[in-house]
mmCIF file of C-alpha atoms and ligand atoms in Angstrom:
data_model
loop_
_atom_site.group_PDB
_atom_site.id
_atom_site.type_symbol
_atom_site.label_atom_id
_atom_site.label_comp_id
_atom_site.label_asym_id
_atom_site.label_seq_id
_atom_site.Cartn_x
_atom_site.Cartn_y
_atom_site.Cartn_z
ATOM 1 C CA MET A 4 116.308 137.322 118.486
ATOM 2 C CA GLY A 5 115.746 133.604 118.513
ATOM 3 C CA ILE A 6 116.703 131.295 115.728
ATOM 4 C CA LEU A 7 113.018 130.070 115.085
ATOM 5 C CA SER A 8 110.812 131.757 112.447
ATOM 6 C CA GLU A 9 107.722 133.312 113.342
ATOM 7 C CA LYS A 10 105.809 130.772 111.070
ATOM 8 C CA LEU A 11 107.039 127.956 113.301
ATOM 9 C CA SER A 12 106.155 129.451 116.606
ATOM 10 C CA SER A 13 102.452 128.673 115.830
ATOM 11 C CA VAL A 14 103.042 125.260 114.616
ATOM 12 C CA LYS A 15 102.612 122.485 117.367
ATOM 13 C CA PRO A 16 104.400 119.199 117.426
ATOM 14 C CA SER A 17 102.280 116.169 116.742
ATOM 15 C CA GLN A 18 100.488 114.880 120.082
ATOM 16 C CA THR A 19 100.270 111.450 118.616
ATOM 17 C CA LYS A 20 103.900 111.390 118.277
ATOM 18 C CA ALA A 21 104.419 112.934 121.753
ATOM 19 C CA MET A 22 102.442 110.387 123.537
ATOM 20 C CA THR A 23 103.858 107.520 121.768
ATOM 21 C CA GLU A 24 107.521 108.770 122.520
ATOM 22 C CA ARG A 25 106.283 109.572 126.293
ATOM 23 C CA ALA A 26 105.268 105.807 126.334
ATOM 24 C CA ALA A 27 108.694 104.741 124.635
ATOM 25 C CA SER A 28 110.608 106.574 127.372
ATOM 26 C CA LEU A 29 108.518 105.215 130.342
ATOM 27 C CA ARG A 30 109.143 101.713 128.811
ATOM 28 C CA ALA A 31 112.906 102.499 128.752
ATOM 29 C CA GLU A 32 112.563 103.132 132.528
ATOM 30 C CA GLY A 33 111.193 99.638 132.834
ATOM 31 C CA LYS A 34 107.474 100.326 133.046
ATOM 32 C CA GLN A 35 104.952 98.547 131.042
ATOM 33 C CA VAL A 36 103.015 100.534 128.712
ATOM 34 C CA ILE A 37 100.523 99.466 126.026
ATOM 35 C CA THR A 38 100.660 101.885 123.202
ATOM 36 C CA LEU A 39 97.345 102.622 121.651
ATOM 37 C CA SER A 40 98.516 106.164 120.590
ATOM 38 C CA GLN A 41 100.104 105.109 117.286
ATOM 39 C CA GLY A 42 98.352 105.354 113.739
ATOM 40 C CA GLU A 43 99.725 102.134 112.227
ATOM 41 C CA PRO A 44 98.733 98.538 111.661
ATOM 42 C CA ASP A 45 100.563 96.121 113.829
ATOM 43 C CA PHE A 46 100.799 93.449 110.933
ATOM 44 C CA GLN A 47 103.899 92.982 109.015
ATOM 45 C CA THR A 48 104.238 94.116 105.541
ATOM 46 C CA PRO A 49 103.131 91.110 103.407
ATOM 47 C CA ASP A 50 106.102 88.997 102.404
ATOM 48 C CA ARG A 51 105.556 89.239 98.545
ATOM 49 C CA ILE A 52 105.797 93.041 98.899
ATOM 50 C CA CYS A 53 109.025 92.646 100.974
ATOM 51 C CA GLN A 54 110.390 90.325 98.258
ATOM 52 C CA ALA A 55 109.737 92.809 95.578
ATOM 53 C CA ALA A 56 111.861 95.286 97.335
ATOM 54 C CA ILE A 57 114.747 92.719 97.910
ATOM 55 C CA GLU A 58 114.640 91.941 94.257
ATOM 56 C CA ALA A 59 114.611 95.653 93.400
ATOM 57 C CA ILE A 60 117.850 96.083 95.299
ATOM 58 C CA ARG A 61 119.366 92.965 93.533
ATOM 59 C CA ALA A 62 118.378 94.441 90.145
ATOM 60 C CA GLY A 63 120.273 97.582 91.079
ATOM 61 C CA HIS A 64 117.218 99.871 91.345
ATOM 62 C CA THR A 65 119.180 101.994 93.901
ATOM 63 C CA LYS A 66 119.494 105.277 92.006
ATOM 64 C CA TYR A 67 117.586 108.486 91.731
ATOM 65 C CA THR A 68 114.265 108.153 90.038
ATOM 66 C CA ALA A 69 111.966 110.646 88.364
ATOM 67 C CA VAL A 70 110.629 113.168 90.896
ATOM 68 C CA ALA A 71 106.898 111.910 90.152
ATOM 69 C CA GLY A 72 108.003 108.280 90.762
ATOM 70 C CA ILE A 73 109.028 105.266 88.382
ATOM 71 C CA GLN A 74 106.726 104.814 85.499
ATOM 72 C CA SER A 75 105.633 101.413 86.566
ATOM 73 C CA LEU A 76 104.341 102.852 90.025
ATOM 74 C CA ARG A 77 102.589 105.658 88.216
ATOM 75 C CA LYS A 78 101.013 103.036 85.860
ATOM 76 C CA ALA A 79 99.954 100.985 89.038
ATOM 77 C CA VAL A 80 98.463 103.904 90.645
ATOM 78 C CA ILE A 81 96.426 104.703 87.424
ATOM 79 C CA ALA A 82 95.251 101.091 87.389
ATOM 80 C CA LYS A 83 94.337 101.415 91.240
ATOM 81 C CA PHE A 84 92.211 104.537 90.801
ATOM 82 C CA GLN A 85 90.428 103.062 87.642
ATOM 83 C CA ARG A 86 89.844 99.578 89.203
ATOM 84 C CA GLU A 87 88.710 100.906 92.807
ATOM 85 C CA ASN A 88 87.479 104.335 92.298
ATOM 86 C CA SER A 89 86.452 104.488 88.628
ATOM 87 C CA LEU A 90 88.815 107.513 88.179
ATOM 88 C CA ASN A 91 90.825 108.012 84.860
ATOM 89 C CA PHE A 92 94.117 109.661 85.066
ATOM 90 C CA THR A 93 97.024 109.955 82.667
ATOM 91 C CA LEU A 94 100.643 109.784 83.622
ATOM 92 C CA ASP A 95 100.868 113.580 84.037
ATOM 93 C CA GLN A 96 97.964 113.533 86.301
ATOM 94 C CA VAL A 97 99.459 111.165 89.184
ATOM 95 C CA THR A 98 102.367 111.719 91.382
ATOM 96 C CA VAL A 99 104.127 109.758 94.116
ATOM 97 C CA GLY A 100 105.734 111.067 97.357
ATOM 98 C CA CYS A 101 107.155 110.220 100.819
ATOM 99 C CA GLY A 102 103.783 109.107 102.305
ATOM 100 C CA ALA A 103 100.341 110.779 101.867
ATOM 101 C CA LYS A 104 101.650 113.268 104.242
ATOM 102 C CA GLN A 105 104.157 114.956 101.846
ATOM 103 C CA LEU A 106 101.643 114.921 99.035
ATOM 104 C CA LEU A 107 99.344 117.187 101.441
ATOM 105 C CA PHE A 108 102.368 119.399 101.916
ATOM 106 C CA ASN A 109 103.226 119.481 98.266
ATOM 107 C CA ALA A 110 99.625 120.382 97.267
ATOM 108 C CA LEU A 111 99.208 123.092 99.828
ATOM 109 C CA LEU A 112 102.678 124.623 99.342
ATOM 110 C CA ALA A 113 102.071 124.598 95.586
ATOM 111 C CA SER A 114 98.657 126.405 95.974
ATOM 112 C CA LEU A 115 98.445 128.571 98.958
ATOM 113 C CA ASP A 116 99.244 132.203 99.090
ATOM 114 C CA GLU A 117 99.586 133.860 102.461
ATOM 115 C CA GLY A 118 96.280 134.133 104.183
ATOM 116 C CA ASP A 119 94.420 131.738 101.925
ATOM 117 C CA GLU A 120 92.013 129.482 104.092
ATOM 118 C CA VAL A 121 91.720 125.734 104.140
ATOM 119 C CA VAL A 122 88.267 124.401 105.546
ATOM 120 C CA PHE A 123 88.363 121.175 107.159
ATOM 121 C CA PRO A 124 85.950 119.199 109.557
ATOM 122 C CA THR A 125 86.992 118.653 113.100
ATOM 123 C CA PRO A 126 87.773 116.475 114.953
ATOM 124 C CA CYS A 127 90.649 116.189 112.405
ATOM 125 C CA TRP A 128 93.971 114.610 111.912
ATOM 126 C CA VAL A 129 96.676 116.272 114.145
ATOM 127 C CA SER A 130 98.579 117.439 111.063
ATOM 128 C CA TYR A 131 96.126 119.205 109.156
ATOM 129 C CA PRO A 132 96.068 122.625 110.697
ATOM 130 C CA GLU A 133 99.832 122.383 111.213
ATOM 131 C CA ILE A 134 100.406 121.634 107.504
ATOM 132 C CA VAL A 135 98.151 124.432 106.436
ATOM 133 C CA LYS A 136 100.084 127.023 108.635
ATOM 134 C CA LEU A 137 103.486 125.682 107.501
ATOM 135 C CA ALA A 138 102.339 126.275 103.967
ATOM 136 C CA GLY A 139 101.444 129.825 104.714
ATOM 137 C CA GLY A 140 97.635 129.291 104.898
ATOM 138 C CA VAL A 141 95.161 129.850 107.541
ATOM 139 C CA PRO A 142 93.243 126.708 109.094
ATOM 140 C CA ALA A 143 89.336 127.010 109.010
ATOM 141 C CA PRO A 144 88.288 124.215 111.224
ATOM 142 C CA VAL A 145 84.683 123.394 111.336
ATOM 143 C CA GLU A 146 83.138 121.677 114.244
ATOM 144 C CA THR A 147 81.216 118.372 113.624
ATOM 145 C CA ARG A 148 78.892 116.918 116.443
ATOM 146 C CA VAL A 149 78.680 113.426 117.878
ATOM 147 C CA GLU A 150 74.859 113.380 117.019
ATOM 148 C CA ASN A 151 75.774 113.759 113.421
ATOM 149 C CA GLY A 152 78.287 111.050 113.514
ATOM 150 C CA PHE A 153 81.054 113.761 113.064
ATOM 151 C CA ILE A 154 79.979 114.258 109.577
ATOM 152 C CA MET A 155 80.194 117.899 108.101
ATOM 153 C CA THR A 156 76.812 118.971 106.916
ATOM 154 C CA PRO A 157 76.106 121.030 103.683
ATOM 155 C CA ASP A 158 75.240 123.937 105.950
ATOM 156 C CA ASP A 159 78.398 123.533 108.113
ATOM 157 C CA LEU A 160 80.452 123.824 104.893
ATOM 158 C CA ARG A 161 78.423 126.831 103.506
ATOM 159 C CA SER A 162 79.019 128.843 106.495
ATOM 160 C CA ALA A 163 82.805 128.119 106.684
ATOM 161 C CA ILE A 164 83.520 129.294 102.989
ATOM 162 C CA THR A 165 84.760 132.690 102.546
ATOM 163 C CA ASP A 166 86.088 134.705 99.535
ATOM 164 C CA LYS A 167 89.578 133.411 100.885
ATOM 165 C CA THR A 168 88.772 129.736 100.800
ATOM 166 C CA LYS A 169 91.142 127.735 98.648
ATOM 167 C CA TRP A 170 90.532 124.221 99.597
ATOM 168 C CA LEU A 171 88.135 121.879 101.442
ATOM 169 C CA MET A 172 90.088 118.982 102.983
ATOM 170 C CA LEU A 173 88.098 115.887 103.705
ATOM 171 C CA ASN A 174 89.250 112.756 105.243
ATOM 172 C CA SER A 175 87.035 109.697 105.095
ATOM 173 C CA PRO A 176 87.259 107.167 106.841
ATOM 174 C CA SER A 177 88.464 109.875 109.435
ATOM 175 C CA ASN A 178 91.390 109.987 111.763
ATOM 176 C CA PRO A 179 90.458 110.190 114.610
ATOM 177 C CA THR A 180 86.512 109.414 114.516
ATOM 178 C CA GLY A 181 86.438 106.668 112.132
ATOM 179 C CA ALA A 182 83.457 108.424 110.376
ATOM 180 C CA VAL A 183 82.781 107.567 106.765
ATOM 181 C CA TYR A 184 81.019 109.836 104.328
ATOM 182 C CA SER A 185 78.401 108.059 102.440
ATOM 183 C CA ARG A 186 77.594 108.848 98.867
ATOM 184 C CA GLU A 187 74.752 110.939 99.950
ATOM 185 C CA ASP A 188 76.928 112.931 102.267
ATOM 186 C CA LEU A 189 79.474 113.618 99.521
ATOM 187 C CA GLU A 190 76.527 114.590 97.027
ATOM 188 C CA ASP A 191 75.310 117.017 99.409
ATOM 189 C CA LEU A 192 78.609 118.500 99.988
ATOM 190 C CA ALA A 193 79.336 118.672 96.368
ATOM 191 C CA ALA A 194 76.031 120.575 95.591
ATOM 192 C CA VAL A 195 77.420 123.357 98.013
ATOM 193 C CA LEU A 196 80.693 123.256 96.095
ATOM 194 C CA ARG A 197 79.019 123.991 92.892
ATOM 195 C CA ASP A 198 78.096 127.365 94.183
ATOM 196 C CA TYR A 199 81.791 128.224 94.904
ATOM 197 C CA PRO A 200 83.837 127.231 91.704
ATOM 198 C CA ASP A 201 87.243 128.586 93.117
ATOM 199 C CA VAL A 202 87.145 126.064 95.999
ATOM 200 C CA TRP A 203 89.209 123.037 95.453
ATOM 201 C CA VAL A 204 88.700 119.556 97.160
ATOM 202 C CA LEU A 205 91.412 117.662 98.720
ATOM 203 C CA SER A 206 90.377 114.146 99.420
ATOM 204 C CA ASP A 207 92.634 112.340 101.833
ATOM 205 C CA ASP A 208 91.650 108.681 101.276
ATOM 206 C CA ILE A 209 94.419 107.085 103.342
ATOM 207 C CA TYR A 210 92.202 104.708 105.138
ATOM 208 C CA GLU A 211 90.023 103.728 102.045
ATOM 209 C CA HIS A 212 90.224 99.934 102.661
ATOM 210 C CA LEU A 213 89.463 99.999 106.362
ATOM 211 C CA VAL A 214 85.534 100.256 106.177
ATOM 212 C CA TYR A 215 83.379 97.660 108.048
ATOM 213 C CA GLY A 216 80.057 95.929 107.522
ATOM 214 C CA ASP A 217 77.911 97.363 104.799
ATOM 215 C CA THR A 218 79.667 100.713 104.855
ATOM 216 C CA GLU A 219 80.715 101.741 101.341
ATOM 217 C CA PHE A 220 83.705 103.767 100.622
ATOM 218 C CA CYS A 221 83.210 106.791 98.197
ATOM 219 C CA THR A 222 85.556 109.599 97.202
ATOM 220 C CA MET A 223 84.509 112.929 95.848
ATOM 221 C CA ALA A 224 86.058 112.790 92.391
ATOM 222 C CA GLU A 225 84.034 109.752 91.857
ATOM 223 C CA ILE A 226 80.783 110.953 93.254
ATOM 224 C CA ALA A 227 80.999 114.435 91.466
ATOM 225 C CA PRO A 228 82.909 114.109 88.111
ATOM 226 C CA ASP A 229 81.995 117.784 87.427
ATOM 227 C CA LEU A 230 84.318 118.679 90.295
ATOM 228 C CA ALA A 231 87.219 116.350 89.293
ATOM 229 C CA SER A 232 88.884 119.258 87.461
ATOM 230 C CA ARG A 233 89.335 120.895 90.882
ATOM 231 C CA THR A 234 89.878 117.812 93.106
ATOM 232 C CA LEU A 235 92.988 116.199 94.412
ATOM 233 C CA THR A 236 92.719 112.579 95.466
ATOM 234 C CA VAL A 237 95.416 111.450 97.826
ATOM 235 C CA ASN A 238 96.109 108.119 99.082
ATOM 236 C CA GLY A 239 99.032 105.788 100.040
ATOM 237 C CA VAL A 240 100.105 102.270 100.929
ATOM 238 C CA SER A 241 100.845 102.941 104.701
ATOM 239 C CA LYS A 242 97.563 101.771 106.305
ATOM 240 C CA SER A 243 96.066 99.435 103.780
ATOM 241 C CA TYR A 244 99.218 97.432 103.101
ATOM 242 C CA ALA A 245 100.782 97.755 106.573
ATOM 243 C CA MET A 246 103.689 99.796 105.040
ATOM 244 C CA THR A 247 103.852 103.011 107.217
ATOM 245 C CA GLY A 248 107.644 102.833 107.280
ATOM 246 C CA TRP A 249 108.210 102.577 103.535
ATOM 247 C CA ARG A 250 106.878 106.162 103.096
ATOM 248 C CA VAL A 251 105.095 105.796 99.779
ATOM 249 C CA GLY A 252 101.892 107.961 99.096
ATOM 250 C CA TYR A 253 100.326 108.930 95.743
ATOM 251 C CA ALA A 254 97.864 111.506 94.417
ATOM 252 C CA GLY A 255 95.749 111.863 91.288
ATOM 253 C CA GLY A 256 94.452 115.401 89.972
ATOM 254 C CA PRO A 257 94.637 117.911 87.348
ATOM 255 C CA ALA A 258 98.032 117.813 85.448
ATOM 256 C CA GLU A 259 98.706 121.596 86.383
ATOM 257 C CA LEU A 260 98.577 121.030 90.001
ATOM 258 C CA ILE A 261 100.490 117.788 89.894
ATOM 259 C CA LYS A 262 103.235 119.562 87.884
ATOM 260 C CA ALA A 263 103.470 122.230 90.443
ATOM 261 C CA MET A 264 103.454 119.649 93.483
ATOM 262 C CA ASN A 265 106.400 117.891 91.553
ATOM 263 C CA THR A 266 108.165 121.218 91.266
ATOM 264 C CA VAL A 267 107.832 121.376 95.138
ATOM 265 C CA GLN A 268 109.068 117.912 95.779
ATOM 266 C CA GLY A 269 111.929 118.287 93.202
ATOM 267 C CA GLN A 270 113.173 121.165 95.374
ATOM 268 C CA SER A 271 112.826 119.214 98.679
ATOM 269 C CA THR A 272 112.952 115.261 99.035
ATOM 270 C CA SER A 273 113.233 114.793 95.099
ATOM 271 C CA HIS A 274 111.162 111.439 95.295
ATOM 272 C CA THR A 275 110.594 108.725 97.808
ATOM 273 C CA CYS A 276 113.115 105.707 98.067
ATOM 274 C CA SER A 277 113.581 103.889 94.907
ATOM 275 C CA ILE A 278 113.245 100.521 96.552
ATOM 276 C CA ALA A 279 110.020 101.407 98.379
ATOM 277 C CA GLN A 280 108.653 102.433 95.074
ATOM 278 C CA HIS A 281 109.256 99.032 93.647
ATOM 279 C CA ALA A 282 107.492 97.432 96.712
ATOM 280 C CA ALA A 283 104.631 99.631 96.304
ATOM 281 C CA VAL A 284 104.204 98.533 92.610
ATOM 282 C CA ALA A 285 103.979 94.899 94.111
ATOM 283 C CA ALA A 286 101.542 96.375 96.555
ATOM 284 C CA LEU A 287 99.114 97.744 94.142
ATOM 285 C CA ASN A 288 99.336 95.221 91.382
ATOM 286 C CA GLY A 289 99.491 91.969 93.215
ATOM 287 C CA ASP A 290 97.013 89.850 95.163
ATOM 288 C CA GLN A 291 94.813 92.119 97.371
ATOM 289 C CA SER A 292 93.299 89.319 99.524
ATOM 290 C CA PHE A 293 95.103 90.138 102.575
ATOM 291 C CA ILE A 294 93.463 93.434 102.824
ATOM 292 C CA ARG A 295 90.199 91.667 103.504
ATOM 293 C CA GLU A 296 92.171 89.651 106.333
ATOM 294 C CA PHE A 297 93.277 92.980 107.764
ATOM 295 C CA ARG A 298 89.830 94.396 107.578
ATOM 296 C CA ASP A 299 88.261 91.423 109.176
ATOM 297 C CA ALA A 300 90.764 91.391 112.116
ATOM 298 C CA PHE A 301 90.248 95.274 112.630
ATOM 299 C CA LYS A 302 86.465 94.882 112.733
ATOM 300 C CA LYS A 303 86.839 92.099 115.330
ATOM 301 C CA ARG A 304 89.002 94.479 117.527
ATOM 302 C CA ARG A 305 86.732 97.364 116.930
ATOM 303 C CA ASP A 306 83.734 95.611 118.330
ATOM 304 C CA GLN A 307 85.818 94.302 121.251
ATOM 305 C CA VAL A 308 87.282 97.660 122.234
ATOM 306 C CA VAL A 309 83.929 99.460 121.851
ATOM 307 C CA GLY A 310 82.168 96.935 123.961
ATOM 308 C CA LEU A 311 84.730 97.077 126.717
ATOM 309 C CA LEU A 312 84.929 100.890 126.664
ATOM 310 C CA ASN A 313 81.246 101.364 127.006
ATOM 311 C CA GLN A 314 81.199 99.288 130.189
ATOM 312 C CA ILE A 315 83.469 101.840 131.858
ATOM 313 C CA PRO A 316 81.495 104.336 133.720
ATOM 314 C CA GLY A 317 82.273 107.776 132.297
ATOM 315 C CA LEU A 318 83.420 106.545 128.800
ATOM 316 C CA SER A 319 81.207 106.232 125.868
ATOM 317 C CA CYS A 320 81.700 105.626 122.220
ATOM 318 C CA LYS A 321 79.849 104.478 119.141
ATOM 319 C CA ALA A 322 81.262 101.679 116.893
ATOM 320 C CA PRO A 323 82.847 103.652 114.069
ATOM 321 C CA ASP A 324 82.417 102.716 110.307
ATOM 322 C CA GLY A 325 85.942 102.946 109.402
ATOM 323 C CA ALA A 326 89.808 103.519 110.024
ATOM 324 C CA PHE A 327 91.233 101.791 113.281
ATOM 325 C CA TYR A 328 90.563 104.318 115.909
ATOM 326 C CA VAL A 329 87.668 104.681 118.515
ATOM 327 C CA PHE A 330 86.960 108.300 119.624
ATOM 328 C CA ALA A 331 85.632 107.924 123.060
ATOM 329 C CA GLU A 332 84.058 110.788 125.053
ATOM 330 C CA CYS A 333 85.408 111.190 128.514
ATOM 331 C CA GLN A 334 83.808 114.490 129.560
ATOM 332 C CA GLY A 335 81.981 112.650 132.440
ATOM 333 C CA LEU A 336 85.415 112.021 133.867
ATOM 334 C CA LEU A 337 86.841 115.566 133.693
ATOM 335 C CA GLY A 338 86.854 117.152 137.109
ATOM 336 C CA THR A 339 87.396 113.875 139.049
ATOM 337 C CA ARG A 340 90.417 113.476 141.359
ATOM 338 C CA ALA A 341 93.315 111.002 141.013
ATOM 339 C CA PRO A 342 94.497 109.196 143.988
ATOM 340 C CA SER A 343 97.540 111.569 143.805
ATOM 341 C CA GLY A 344 95.174 114.318 144.666
ATOM 342 C CA LYS A 345 95.433 115.891 141.267
ATOM 343 C CA VAL A 346 92.147 117.033 139.564
ATOM 344 C CA LEU A 347 91.796 115.803 135.939
ATOM 345 C CA ALA A 348 90.576 119.088 134.410
ATOM 346 C CA THR A 349 91.138 118.162 130.739
ATOM 347 C CA ASP A 350 91.342 115.279 128.411
ATOM 348 C CA MET A 351 95.222 115.679 128.304
ATOM 349 C CA ASP A 352 95.085 115.500 132.167
ATOM 350 C CA PHE A 353 93.003 112.291 131.771
ATOM 351 C CA ALA A 354 95.426 110.804 128.974
ATOM 352 C CA LEU A 355 98.495 111.389 131.136
ATOM 353 C CA TYR A 356 96.586 109.745 134.117
ATOM 354 C CA LEU A 357 96.015 106.661 131.981
ATOM 355 C CA MET A 358 99.571 106.626 130.873
ATOM 356 C CA GLU A 359 101.040 106.776 134.490
ATOM 357 C CA GLU A 360 98.294 104.804 136.263
ATOM 358 C CA ALA A 361 96.978 102.414 133.744
ATOM 359 C CA GLY A 362 100.180 102.089 131.508
ATOM 360 C CA VAL A 363 98.220 102.889 128.443
ATOM 361 C CA ALA A 364 99.152 105.370 125.903
ATOM 362 C CA VAL A 365 95.987 107.100 124.168
ATOM 363 C CA VAL A 366 96.006 110.504 122.603
ATOM 364 C CA PRO A 367 93.769 113.396 124.004
ATOM 365 C CA GLY A 368 91.040 114.618 121.753
ATOM 366 C CA SER A 369 92.396 118.359 122.100
ATOM 367 C CA GLY A 370 95.153 117.157 119.724
ATOM 368 C CA PHE A 371 92.422 116.553 117.143
ATOM 369 C CA LEU A 372 90.640 119.885 118.036
ATOM 370 C CA ALA A 373 88.038 118.186 119.910
ATOM 371 C CA ASP A 374 88.092 118.505 123.860
ATOM 372 C CA GLY A 375 86.679 116.033 126.054
ATOM 373 C CA PHE A 376 87.551 112.831 124.117
ATOM 374 C CA ILE A 377 90.361 110.393 123.806
ATOM 375 C CA ARG A 378 91.452 108.471 120.673
ATOM 376 C CA ILE A 379 92.252 104.719 121.063
ATOM 377 C CA SER A 380 93.863 103.065 118.081
ATOM 378 C CA TYR A 381 92.922 99.435 118.003
ATOM 379 C CA ALA A 382 95.535 98.344 115.642
ATOM 380 C CA SER A 383 97.082 96.016 118.319
ATOM 381 C CA SER A 384 96.413 92.565 119.213
ATOM 382 C CA GLU A 385 93.310 91.354 120.952
ATOM 383 C CA GLU A 386 95.144 90.402 124.125
ATOM 384 C CA GLU A 387 96.608 93.774 124.277
ATOM 385 C CA LEU A 388 93.287 95.473 123.818
ATOM 386 C CA ALA A 389 91.810 93.381 126.526
ATOM 387 C CA ASN A 390 94.559 94.097 128.891
ATOM 388 C CA ALA A 391 94.560 98.049 128.035
ATOM 389 C CA CYS A 392 90.848 98.210 128.789
ATOM 390 C CA ALA A 393 91.041 96.390 131.943
ATOM 391 C CA ALA A 394 93.638 98.668 133.022
ATOM 392 C CA ILE A 395 91.719 101.721 131.888
ATOM 393 C CA SER A 396 88.802 100.482 133.822
ATOM 394 C CA ASN A 397 90.925 99.891 136.990
ATOM 395 C CA ALA A 398 92.469 103.398 136.835
ATOM 396 C CA VAL A 399 88.924 105.062 136.207
ATOM 397 C CA SER A 400 87.444 103.023 139.238
ATOM 398 C CA ARG A 401 90.149 104.836 141.363
ATOM 399 C CA LEU A 402 88.952 108.319 140.447
ATOM 400 C CA SER A 403 86.866 110.243 142.958
ATOM 401 C CA ARG A 404 84.292 112.793 142.468
ATOM 402 C CA THR A 405 85.446 116.420 143.488
ATOM 403 C CA GLN A 406 82.680 118.776 144.547
ATOM 404 C CA GLY A 407 80.788 120.173 141.494
ATOM 405 C CA ALA A 408 82.329 117.465 139.180
ATOM 406 C CA ALA A 409 80.009 116.258 136.599
HETATM 407 C C1 LIG B 519 94.324 111.300 107.904
HETATM 408 C C2 LIG B 519 95.664 110.887 107.545
HETATM 409 N N1 LIG B 519 96.059 111.322 106.415
HETATM 410 C C3 LIG B 519 97.427 111.179 105.944
HETATM 411 C C4 LIG B 519 98.246 110.440 106.927
HETATM 412 C C5 LIG B 519 99.597 110.115 106.447
HETATM 413 O O1 LIG B 519 99.916 108.769 105.918
HETATM 414 P P1 LIG B 519 101.356 108.497 105.239
HETATM 415 O O2 LIG B 519 102.010 107.512 106.148
HETATM 416 O O3 LIG B 519 101.034 108.128 103.888
HETATM 417 O O4 LIG B 519 102.095 109.754 105.205
HETATM 418 C C6 LIG B 519 97.683 109.881 108.007
HETATM 419 C C7 LIG B 519 98.727 109.021 109.120
HETATM 420 O O5 LIG B 519 98.509 108.956 110.236
HETATM 421 C C8 LIG B 519 96.365 110.087 108.377
HETATM 422 O O6 LIG B 519 95.990 109.662 109.778
#
């Protein structure tokens, strides 16, 4: 009998992390690799936020805190939800954890019984199915289509709900597609949910501030206040404030669920780092103007990458409305042969080929439950993105058609 639990045997390691680590080991061997596999902004955390952390250390804020987070942070979270989402929470309705990721874990561990199903649209973030499984639930992925802009339709949702469904998990803007649910999209889904009073909504808003052009960000609890009593809104400082390493996420929802999430966290990590919590207070309460600067830079890079990728025969993508990813279709290149003689049968083969031949790390779509795509993060400098796209183009031009290939 091995040491590993049966539960873990079905849980896959993150392909995003796997590709990034592979790139790092190639780099350690002296190879040049541009990493477009990582889901984090390349900007530095703004200085005033770093200063708040330094001051917190000097002021001796280096001890355990309340499980749900220091009061000043929970107040900052309440003010943020009020200011930006018109959501009103009290102190017992918000909590703070080690990144949005831990809050998703806490919520599912606190609410799922063995066999309960969690519906989410695919392509989805690599961690959704795995977190659901670790929490004892059953992932119920629902395929969305390129033609619909990767948006889950009301019919998709209705046909996925069973009497075991506990949650609908929504992520807008989406990782990996960048799709953003409009007010109307959410209203349509809310109309379906009204027929199923036992289904809760988990809204993962981590990319909230990264929407481009005229796109409006909306969240379910705001669009459908009547569903707020069964909605958990999760967010964090990682992506909007370039604070991925600080590990601060937060959530707002019904007090009973928040209390149970605190119980889970109280028996695991206790709370996120006290110093990082003080930095997050500064992030949420202070000047927000750099968010616009980040957003403008990302939009420019998005347009650059989309333009360059669409010039490569066999690759195609639309300009996504949000987040910092391009999800490019590579179906037309599958079945081609690399100069080594290897046939690229899957998107994983293609991603590995790009890593070895182009020196560019991307993530295969299969990691997001969508075969025939690659995800490219454009949270890198314009120069790196230009070099990466040129290298991809060059590597693709060296592929030859095999008989019967598309
Ligand atoms: C969709 C989605 N949700 C949540 C997270 C987790 O963010 P955090 O760094 O706050 O744990 C990520 C990070 O990549 C993400 O892409």
